PDB file of C-alpha atoms in Angstrom:
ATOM      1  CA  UNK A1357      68.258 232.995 131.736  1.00 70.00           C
ATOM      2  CA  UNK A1358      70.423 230.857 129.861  1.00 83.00           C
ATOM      3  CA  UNK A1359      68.906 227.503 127.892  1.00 92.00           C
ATOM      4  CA  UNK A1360      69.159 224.244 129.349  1.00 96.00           C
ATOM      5  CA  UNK A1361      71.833 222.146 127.764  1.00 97.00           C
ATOM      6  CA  UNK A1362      70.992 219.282 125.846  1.00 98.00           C
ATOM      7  CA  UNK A1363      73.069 217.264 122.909  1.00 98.00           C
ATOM      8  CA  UNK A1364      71.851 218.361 119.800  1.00 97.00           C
ATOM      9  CA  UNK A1365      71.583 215.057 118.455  1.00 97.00           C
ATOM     10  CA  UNK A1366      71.343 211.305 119.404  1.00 98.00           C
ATOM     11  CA  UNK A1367      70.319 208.043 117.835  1.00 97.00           C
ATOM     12  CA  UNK A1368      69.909 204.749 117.982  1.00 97.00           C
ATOM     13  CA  UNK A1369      68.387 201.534 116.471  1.00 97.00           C
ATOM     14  CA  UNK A1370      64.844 199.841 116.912  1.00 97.00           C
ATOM     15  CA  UNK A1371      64.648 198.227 119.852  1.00 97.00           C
ATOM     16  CA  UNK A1372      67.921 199.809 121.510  1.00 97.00           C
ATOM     17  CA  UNK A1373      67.944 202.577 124.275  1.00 98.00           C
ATOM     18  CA  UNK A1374      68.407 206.138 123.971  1.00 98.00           C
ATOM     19  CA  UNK A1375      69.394 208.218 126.932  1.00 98.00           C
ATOM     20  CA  UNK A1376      68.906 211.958 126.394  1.00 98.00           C
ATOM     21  CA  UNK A1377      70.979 214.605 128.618  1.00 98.00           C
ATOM     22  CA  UNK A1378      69.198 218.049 130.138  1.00 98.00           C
ATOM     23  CA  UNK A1379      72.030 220.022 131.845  1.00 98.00           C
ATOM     24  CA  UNK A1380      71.216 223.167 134.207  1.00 97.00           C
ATOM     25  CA  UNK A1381      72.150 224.716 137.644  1.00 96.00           C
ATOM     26  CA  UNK A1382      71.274 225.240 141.068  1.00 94.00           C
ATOM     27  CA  UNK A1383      68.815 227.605 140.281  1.00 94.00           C
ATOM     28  CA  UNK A1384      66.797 225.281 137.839  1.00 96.00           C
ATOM     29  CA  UNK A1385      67.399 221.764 137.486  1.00 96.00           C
ATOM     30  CA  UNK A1386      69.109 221.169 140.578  1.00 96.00           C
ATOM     31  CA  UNK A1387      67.029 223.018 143.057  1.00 95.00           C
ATOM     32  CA  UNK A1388      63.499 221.301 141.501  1.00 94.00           C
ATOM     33  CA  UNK A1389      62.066 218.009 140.603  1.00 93.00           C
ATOM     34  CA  UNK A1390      60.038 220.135 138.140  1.00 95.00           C
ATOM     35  CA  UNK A1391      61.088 218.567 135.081  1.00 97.00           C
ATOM     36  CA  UNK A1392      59.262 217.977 132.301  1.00 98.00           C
ATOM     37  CA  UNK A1393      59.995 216.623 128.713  1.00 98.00           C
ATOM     38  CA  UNK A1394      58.298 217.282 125.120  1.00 98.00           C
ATOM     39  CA  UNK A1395      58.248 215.626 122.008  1.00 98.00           C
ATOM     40  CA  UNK A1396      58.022 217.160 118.635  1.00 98.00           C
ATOM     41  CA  UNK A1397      57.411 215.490 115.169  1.00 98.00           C
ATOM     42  CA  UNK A1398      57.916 218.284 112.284  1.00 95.00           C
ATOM     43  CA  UNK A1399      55.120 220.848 111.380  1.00 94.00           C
ATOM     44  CA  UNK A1400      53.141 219.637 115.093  1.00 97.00           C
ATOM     45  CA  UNK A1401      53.133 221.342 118.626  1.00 98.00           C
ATOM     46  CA  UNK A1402      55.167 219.709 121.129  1.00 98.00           C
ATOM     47  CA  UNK A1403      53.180 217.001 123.106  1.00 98.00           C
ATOM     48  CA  UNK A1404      53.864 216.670 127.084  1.00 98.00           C
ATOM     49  CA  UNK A1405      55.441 212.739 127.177  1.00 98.00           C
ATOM     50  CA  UNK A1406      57.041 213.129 131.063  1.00 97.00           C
ATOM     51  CA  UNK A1407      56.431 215.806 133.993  1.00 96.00           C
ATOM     52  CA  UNK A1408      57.608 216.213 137.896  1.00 95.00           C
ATOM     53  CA  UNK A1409      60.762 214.112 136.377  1.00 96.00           C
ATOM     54  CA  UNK A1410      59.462 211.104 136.338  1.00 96.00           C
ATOM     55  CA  UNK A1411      55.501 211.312 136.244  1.00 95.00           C
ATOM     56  CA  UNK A1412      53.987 209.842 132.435  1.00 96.00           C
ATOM     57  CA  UNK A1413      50.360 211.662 131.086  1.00 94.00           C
ATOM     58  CA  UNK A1414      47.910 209.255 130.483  1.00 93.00           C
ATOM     59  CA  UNK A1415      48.529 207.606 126.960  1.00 94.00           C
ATOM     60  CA  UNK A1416      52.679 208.301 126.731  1.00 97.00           C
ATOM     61  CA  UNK A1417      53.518 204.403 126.619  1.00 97.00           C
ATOM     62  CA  UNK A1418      56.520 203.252 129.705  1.00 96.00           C
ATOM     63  CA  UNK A1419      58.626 203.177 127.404  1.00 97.00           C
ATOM     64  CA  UNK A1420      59.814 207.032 128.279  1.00 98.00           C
ATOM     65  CA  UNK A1421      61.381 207.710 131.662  1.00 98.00           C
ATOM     66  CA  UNK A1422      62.938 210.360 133.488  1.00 98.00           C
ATOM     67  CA  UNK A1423      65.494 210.906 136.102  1.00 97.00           C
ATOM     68  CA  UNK A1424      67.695 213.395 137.810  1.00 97.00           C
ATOM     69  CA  UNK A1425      71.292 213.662 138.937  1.00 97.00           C
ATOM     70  CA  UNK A1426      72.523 216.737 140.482  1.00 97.00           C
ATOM     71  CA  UNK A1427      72.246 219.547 137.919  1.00 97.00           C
ATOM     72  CA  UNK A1428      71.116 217.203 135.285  1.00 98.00           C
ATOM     73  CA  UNK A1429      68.014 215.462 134.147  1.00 98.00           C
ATOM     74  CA  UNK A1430      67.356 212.506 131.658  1.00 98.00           C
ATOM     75  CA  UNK A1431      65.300 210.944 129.377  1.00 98.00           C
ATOM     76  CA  UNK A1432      65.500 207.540 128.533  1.00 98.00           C
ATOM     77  CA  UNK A1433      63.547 206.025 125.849  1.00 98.00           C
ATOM     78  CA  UNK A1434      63.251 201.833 125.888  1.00 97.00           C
ATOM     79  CA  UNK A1435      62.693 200.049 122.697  1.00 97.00           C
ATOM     80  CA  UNK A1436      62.938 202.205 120.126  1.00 98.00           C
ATOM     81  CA  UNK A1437      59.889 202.467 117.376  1.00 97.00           C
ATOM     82  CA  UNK A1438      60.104 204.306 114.438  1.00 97.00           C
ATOM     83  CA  UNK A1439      57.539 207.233 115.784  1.00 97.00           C
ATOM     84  CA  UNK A1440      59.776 208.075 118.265  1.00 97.00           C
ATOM     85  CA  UNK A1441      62.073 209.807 115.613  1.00 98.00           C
ATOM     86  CA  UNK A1442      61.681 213.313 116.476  1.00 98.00           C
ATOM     87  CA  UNK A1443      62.770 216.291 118.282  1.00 98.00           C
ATOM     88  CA  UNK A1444      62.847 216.069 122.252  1.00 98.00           C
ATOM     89  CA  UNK A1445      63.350 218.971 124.576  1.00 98.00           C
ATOM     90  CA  UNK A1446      63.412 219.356 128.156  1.00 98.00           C
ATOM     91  CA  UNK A1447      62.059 222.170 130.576  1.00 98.00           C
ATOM     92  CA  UNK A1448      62.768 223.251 133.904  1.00 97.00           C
ATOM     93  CA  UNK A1449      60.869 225.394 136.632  1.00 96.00           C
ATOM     94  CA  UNK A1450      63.398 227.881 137.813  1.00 95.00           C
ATOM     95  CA  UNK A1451      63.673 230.817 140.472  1.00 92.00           C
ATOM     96  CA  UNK A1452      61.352 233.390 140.369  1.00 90.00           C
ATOM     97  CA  UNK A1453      58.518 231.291 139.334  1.00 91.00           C
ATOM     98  CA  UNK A1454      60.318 231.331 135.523  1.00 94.00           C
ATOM     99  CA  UNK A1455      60.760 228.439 133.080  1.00 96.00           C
ATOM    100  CA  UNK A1456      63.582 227.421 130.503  1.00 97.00           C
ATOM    101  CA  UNK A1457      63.766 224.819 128.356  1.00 98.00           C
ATOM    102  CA  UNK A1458      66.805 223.152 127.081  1.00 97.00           C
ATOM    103  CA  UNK A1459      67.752 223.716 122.999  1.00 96.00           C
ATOM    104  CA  UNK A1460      66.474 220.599 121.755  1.00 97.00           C
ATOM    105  CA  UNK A1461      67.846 216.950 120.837  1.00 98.00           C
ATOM    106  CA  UNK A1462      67.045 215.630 117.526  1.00 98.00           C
ATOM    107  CA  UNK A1463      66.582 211.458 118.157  1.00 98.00           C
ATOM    108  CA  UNK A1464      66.996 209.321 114.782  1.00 98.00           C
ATOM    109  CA  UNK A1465      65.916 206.100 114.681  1.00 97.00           C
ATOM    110  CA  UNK A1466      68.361 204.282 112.547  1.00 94.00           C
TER     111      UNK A1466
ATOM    112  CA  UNK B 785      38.792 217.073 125.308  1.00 92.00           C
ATOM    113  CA  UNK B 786      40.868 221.206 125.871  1.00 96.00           C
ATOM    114  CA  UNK B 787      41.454 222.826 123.070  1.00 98.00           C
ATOM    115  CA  UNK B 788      43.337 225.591 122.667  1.00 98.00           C
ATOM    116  CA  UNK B 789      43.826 228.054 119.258  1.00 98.00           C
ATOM    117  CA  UNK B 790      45.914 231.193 118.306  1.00 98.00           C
ATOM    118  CA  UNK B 791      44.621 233.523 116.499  1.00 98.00           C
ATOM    119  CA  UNK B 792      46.183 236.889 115.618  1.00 97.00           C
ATOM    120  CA  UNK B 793      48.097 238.467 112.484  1.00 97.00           C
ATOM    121  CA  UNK B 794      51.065 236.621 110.873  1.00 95.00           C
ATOM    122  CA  UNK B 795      53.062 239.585 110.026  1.00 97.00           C
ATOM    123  CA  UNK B 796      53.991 242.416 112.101  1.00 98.00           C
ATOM    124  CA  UNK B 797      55.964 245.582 111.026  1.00 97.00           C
ATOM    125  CA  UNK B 798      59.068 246.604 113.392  1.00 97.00           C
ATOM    126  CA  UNK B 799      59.171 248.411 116.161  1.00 97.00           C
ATOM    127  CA  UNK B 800      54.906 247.876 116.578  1.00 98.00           C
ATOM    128  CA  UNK B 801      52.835 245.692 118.869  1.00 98.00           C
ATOM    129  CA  UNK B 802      52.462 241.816 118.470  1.00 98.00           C
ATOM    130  CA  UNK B 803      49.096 241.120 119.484  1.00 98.00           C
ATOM    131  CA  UNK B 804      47.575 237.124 119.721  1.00 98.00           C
ATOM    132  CA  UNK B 805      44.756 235.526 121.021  1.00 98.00           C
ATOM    133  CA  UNK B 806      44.334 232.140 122.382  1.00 98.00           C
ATOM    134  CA  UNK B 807      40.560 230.949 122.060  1.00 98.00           C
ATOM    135  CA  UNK B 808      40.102 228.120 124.691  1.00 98.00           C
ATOM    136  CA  UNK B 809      37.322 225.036 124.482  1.00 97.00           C
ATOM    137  CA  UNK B 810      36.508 221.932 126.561  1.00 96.00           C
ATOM    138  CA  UNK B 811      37.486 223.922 129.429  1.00 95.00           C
ATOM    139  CA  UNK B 812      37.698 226.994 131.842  1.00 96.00           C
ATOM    140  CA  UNK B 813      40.547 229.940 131.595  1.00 96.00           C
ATOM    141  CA  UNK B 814      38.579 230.967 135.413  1.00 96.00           C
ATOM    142  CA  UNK B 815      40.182 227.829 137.682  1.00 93.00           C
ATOM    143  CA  UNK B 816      43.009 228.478 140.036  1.00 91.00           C
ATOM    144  CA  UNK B 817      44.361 225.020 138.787  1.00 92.00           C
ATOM    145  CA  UNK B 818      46.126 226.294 135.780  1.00 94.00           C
ATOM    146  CA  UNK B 819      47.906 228.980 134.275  1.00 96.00           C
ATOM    147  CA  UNK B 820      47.661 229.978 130.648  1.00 97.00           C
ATOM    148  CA  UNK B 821      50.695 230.494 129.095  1.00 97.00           C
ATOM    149  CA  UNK B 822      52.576 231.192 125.900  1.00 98.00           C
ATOM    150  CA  UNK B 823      55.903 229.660 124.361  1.00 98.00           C
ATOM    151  CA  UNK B 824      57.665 230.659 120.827  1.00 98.00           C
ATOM    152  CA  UNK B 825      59.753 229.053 119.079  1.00 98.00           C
ATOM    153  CA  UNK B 826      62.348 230.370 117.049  1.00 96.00           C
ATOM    154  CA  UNK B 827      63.458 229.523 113.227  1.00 96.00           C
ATOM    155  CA  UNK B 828      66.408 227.497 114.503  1.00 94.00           C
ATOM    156  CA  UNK B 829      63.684 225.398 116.844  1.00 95.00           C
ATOM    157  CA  UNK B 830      64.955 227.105 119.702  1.00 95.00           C
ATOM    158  CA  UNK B 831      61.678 226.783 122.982  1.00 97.00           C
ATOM    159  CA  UNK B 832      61.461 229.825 124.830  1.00 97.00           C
ATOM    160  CA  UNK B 833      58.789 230.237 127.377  1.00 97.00           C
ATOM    161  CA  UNK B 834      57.400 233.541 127.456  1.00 98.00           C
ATOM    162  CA  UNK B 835      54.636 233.984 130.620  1.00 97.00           C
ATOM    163  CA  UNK B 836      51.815 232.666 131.991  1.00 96.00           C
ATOM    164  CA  UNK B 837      48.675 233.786 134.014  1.00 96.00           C
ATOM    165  CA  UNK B 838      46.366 232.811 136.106  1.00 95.00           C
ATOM    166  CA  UNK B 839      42.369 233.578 136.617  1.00 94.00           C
ATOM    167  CA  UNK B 840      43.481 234.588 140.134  1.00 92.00           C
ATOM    168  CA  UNK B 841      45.912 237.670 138.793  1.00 91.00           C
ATOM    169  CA  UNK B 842      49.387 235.715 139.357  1.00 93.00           C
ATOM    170  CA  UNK B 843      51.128 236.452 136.456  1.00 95.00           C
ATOM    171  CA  UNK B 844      54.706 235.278 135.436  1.00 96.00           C
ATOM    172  CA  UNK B 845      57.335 236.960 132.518  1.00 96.00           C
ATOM    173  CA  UNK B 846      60.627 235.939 130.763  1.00 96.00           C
ATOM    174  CA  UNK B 847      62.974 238.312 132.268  1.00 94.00           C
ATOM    175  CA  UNK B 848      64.346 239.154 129.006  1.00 94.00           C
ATOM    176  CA  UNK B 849      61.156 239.951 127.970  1.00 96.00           C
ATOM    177  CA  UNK B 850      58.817 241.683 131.034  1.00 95.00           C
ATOM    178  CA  UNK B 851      59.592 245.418 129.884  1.00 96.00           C
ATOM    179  CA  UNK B 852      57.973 244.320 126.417  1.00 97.00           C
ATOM    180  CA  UNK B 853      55.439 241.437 127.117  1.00 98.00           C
ATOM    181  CA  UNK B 854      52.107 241.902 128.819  1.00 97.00           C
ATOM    182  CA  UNK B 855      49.158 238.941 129.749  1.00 98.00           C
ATOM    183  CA  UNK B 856      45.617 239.261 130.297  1.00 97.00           C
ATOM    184  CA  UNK B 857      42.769 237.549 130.258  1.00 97.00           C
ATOM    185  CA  UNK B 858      38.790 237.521 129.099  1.00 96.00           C
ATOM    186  CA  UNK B 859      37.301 235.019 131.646  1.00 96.00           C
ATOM    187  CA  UNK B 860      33.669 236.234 129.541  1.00 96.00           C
ATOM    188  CA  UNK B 861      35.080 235.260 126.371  1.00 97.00           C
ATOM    189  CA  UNK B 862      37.578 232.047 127.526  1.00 97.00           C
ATOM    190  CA  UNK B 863      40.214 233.389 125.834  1.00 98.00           C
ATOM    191  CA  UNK B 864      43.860 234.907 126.930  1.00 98.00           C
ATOM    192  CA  UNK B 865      46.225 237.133 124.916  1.00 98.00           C
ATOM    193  CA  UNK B 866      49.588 238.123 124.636  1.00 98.00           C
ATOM    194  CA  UNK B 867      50.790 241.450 123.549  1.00 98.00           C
ATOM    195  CA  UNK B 868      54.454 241.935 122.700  1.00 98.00           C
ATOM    196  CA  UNK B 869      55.691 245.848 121.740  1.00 98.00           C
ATOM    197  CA  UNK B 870      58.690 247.359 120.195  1.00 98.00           C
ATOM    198  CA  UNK B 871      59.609 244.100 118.100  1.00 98.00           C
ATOM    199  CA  UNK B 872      62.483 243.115 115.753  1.00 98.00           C
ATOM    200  CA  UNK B 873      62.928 240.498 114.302  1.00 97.00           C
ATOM    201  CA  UNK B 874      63.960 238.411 116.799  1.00 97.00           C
ATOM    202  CA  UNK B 875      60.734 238.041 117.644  1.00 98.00           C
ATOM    203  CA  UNK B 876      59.750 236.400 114.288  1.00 98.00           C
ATOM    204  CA  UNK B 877      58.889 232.457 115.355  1.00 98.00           C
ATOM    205  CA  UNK B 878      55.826 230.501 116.028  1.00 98.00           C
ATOM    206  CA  UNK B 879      53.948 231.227 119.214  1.00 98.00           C
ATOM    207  CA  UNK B 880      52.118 228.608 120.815  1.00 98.00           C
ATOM    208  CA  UNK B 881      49.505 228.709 123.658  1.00 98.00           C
ATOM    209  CA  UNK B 882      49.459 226.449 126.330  1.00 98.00           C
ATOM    210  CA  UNK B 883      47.627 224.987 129.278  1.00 97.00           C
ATOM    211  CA  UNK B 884      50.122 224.181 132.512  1.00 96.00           C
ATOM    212  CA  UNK B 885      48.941 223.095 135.992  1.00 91.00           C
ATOM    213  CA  UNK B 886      49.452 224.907 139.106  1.00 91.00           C
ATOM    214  CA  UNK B 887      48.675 223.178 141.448  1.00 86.00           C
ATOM    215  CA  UNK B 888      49.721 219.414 142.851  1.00 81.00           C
ATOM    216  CA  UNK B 889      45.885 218.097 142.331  1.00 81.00           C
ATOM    217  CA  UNK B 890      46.013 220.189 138.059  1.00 80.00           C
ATOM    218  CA  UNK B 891      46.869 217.544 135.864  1.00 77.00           C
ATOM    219  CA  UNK B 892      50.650 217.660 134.811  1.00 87.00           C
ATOM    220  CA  UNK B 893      51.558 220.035 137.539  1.00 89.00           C
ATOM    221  CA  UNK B 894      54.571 222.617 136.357  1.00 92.00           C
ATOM    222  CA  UNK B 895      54.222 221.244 132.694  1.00 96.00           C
ATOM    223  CA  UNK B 896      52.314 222.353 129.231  1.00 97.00           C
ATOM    224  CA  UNK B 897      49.569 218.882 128.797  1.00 96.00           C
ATOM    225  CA  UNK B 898      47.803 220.968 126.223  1.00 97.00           C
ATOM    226  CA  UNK B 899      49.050 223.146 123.115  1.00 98.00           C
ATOM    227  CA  UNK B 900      47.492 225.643 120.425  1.00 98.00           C
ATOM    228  CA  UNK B 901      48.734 224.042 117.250  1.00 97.00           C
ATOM    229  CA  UNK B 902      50.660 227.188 117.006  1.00 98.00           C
ATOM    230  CA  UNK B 903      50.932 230.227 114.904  1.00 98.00           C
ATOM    231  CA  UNK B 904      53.905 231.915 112.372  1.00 98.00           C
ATOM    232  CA  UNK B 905      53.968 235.605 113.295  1.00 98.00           C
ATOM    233  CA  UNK B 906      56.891 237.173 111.021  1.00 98.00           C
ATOM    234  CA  UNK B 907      58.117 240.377 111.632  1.00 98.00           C
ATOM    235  CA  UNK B 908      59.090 242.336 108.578  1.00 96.00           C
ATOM    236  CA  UNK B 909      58.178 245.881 107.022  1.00 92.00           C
TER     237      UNK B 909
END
């Protein structure tokens, strides 16, 4: 059960977009729409911001989207603030009832 | 408001038996609409998902880790636990509890809405 693949870094100024990659297989990504996506600031537990690919928790502004494309998911953050400097990973249902989650992209906001 | 908090020693010897505890409030361990789980992460920030269970038995392992890793539950005491044997120290990370629907009416179905603000467990003699 290999980790999903994500860049390990990407960046971008305020007010730009940021598109973040999540690459899996057929047995993960590409066989469910059971996506979701984390953020992370430093020394804090991740915090849910997208789930079912494209579904946002109450409170996670529009700003964060998500999408799919074969074997690979996305994350696209609009508008870039300052708080959304931080550590983003991605996480997949999988076969056997299992989950993985992808290594991790840290997003600087220039 | 859930809350969820580890509990549990932060340094194990090798080769013994890493043992946590994840004390739940503002809501019930004993619904079929969630499972309780538990996710490390490693020094390098590396996620790995470990297992989850649910109040109705179903109960879910990281391949890599099943012949090790064991879940179970004190619906009495809302609380869940993990217990890990044989480690190395590979195993040294933070372990975090979670909350993750299971069903299509749970909130955030097949995703972790609420965390444990996690806990360092070291493994070193």
């Amino acid at each position: 059960q290999s980790a999903l693949t994500q860049p390990p870094s990407a960046s971008g100024s305020p007010g730009q977009s940021v598109t973040i990659s999540c690459s899996g297989t057929s047995s993960d990504v590409g066989a469910y729409d059971y996506v979701s996506w984390y953020q992370q600031h430093p020394g804090q537990a991740p915090k849910l911001i997208i789930y079912r690919l494209t579904m946002r928790p109450s409170g996670v502004p529009d700003r964060f989207s998500g999408s799919k494309s074969g074997n690979t998911a996305s994350l696209t953050v609009s508008g870039l603030q300052a708080e959304d400097d931080a550590y983003y990973y991605c996480c997949s249902f999988a076969d056997h009832n299992t989950l993985i989650f992808g290594g991790g992209t840290k997003l600087t906001v220039l | 408001q859930v809350q969820l908090q580890e509990s549990g020693p932060g340094q194990v010897r090798p080769s013994e038996t890493l043992s946590l505890r994840c004390a739940v409030s503002g809501g019930s361990v004993n619904t079929d609409d969630y499972y309780w789980g538990w996710i490390r992460q490693t020094p390098g920030g590396v996620l790995e998902w470990i297992g989850n269970l649910c109040s109705n038995g179903n109960k879910f392992y990281r391949p890599s880790l099943s012949s090790r890793v064991s879940l179970s539950m004190d619906t009495s005491r809302n609380q869940f636990s993990l217990s890990l044997t044989s480690v190395t120290a590979a195993d040294t990370a933070v372990y975090f509890c979670a909350r993750r629907g299971r069903t299509i009416y749970s909130d955030a179905f097949v995703a972790f809405d609420y965390w444990g603000q996690g806990l360092l467990v070291t493994v070193s003699s």
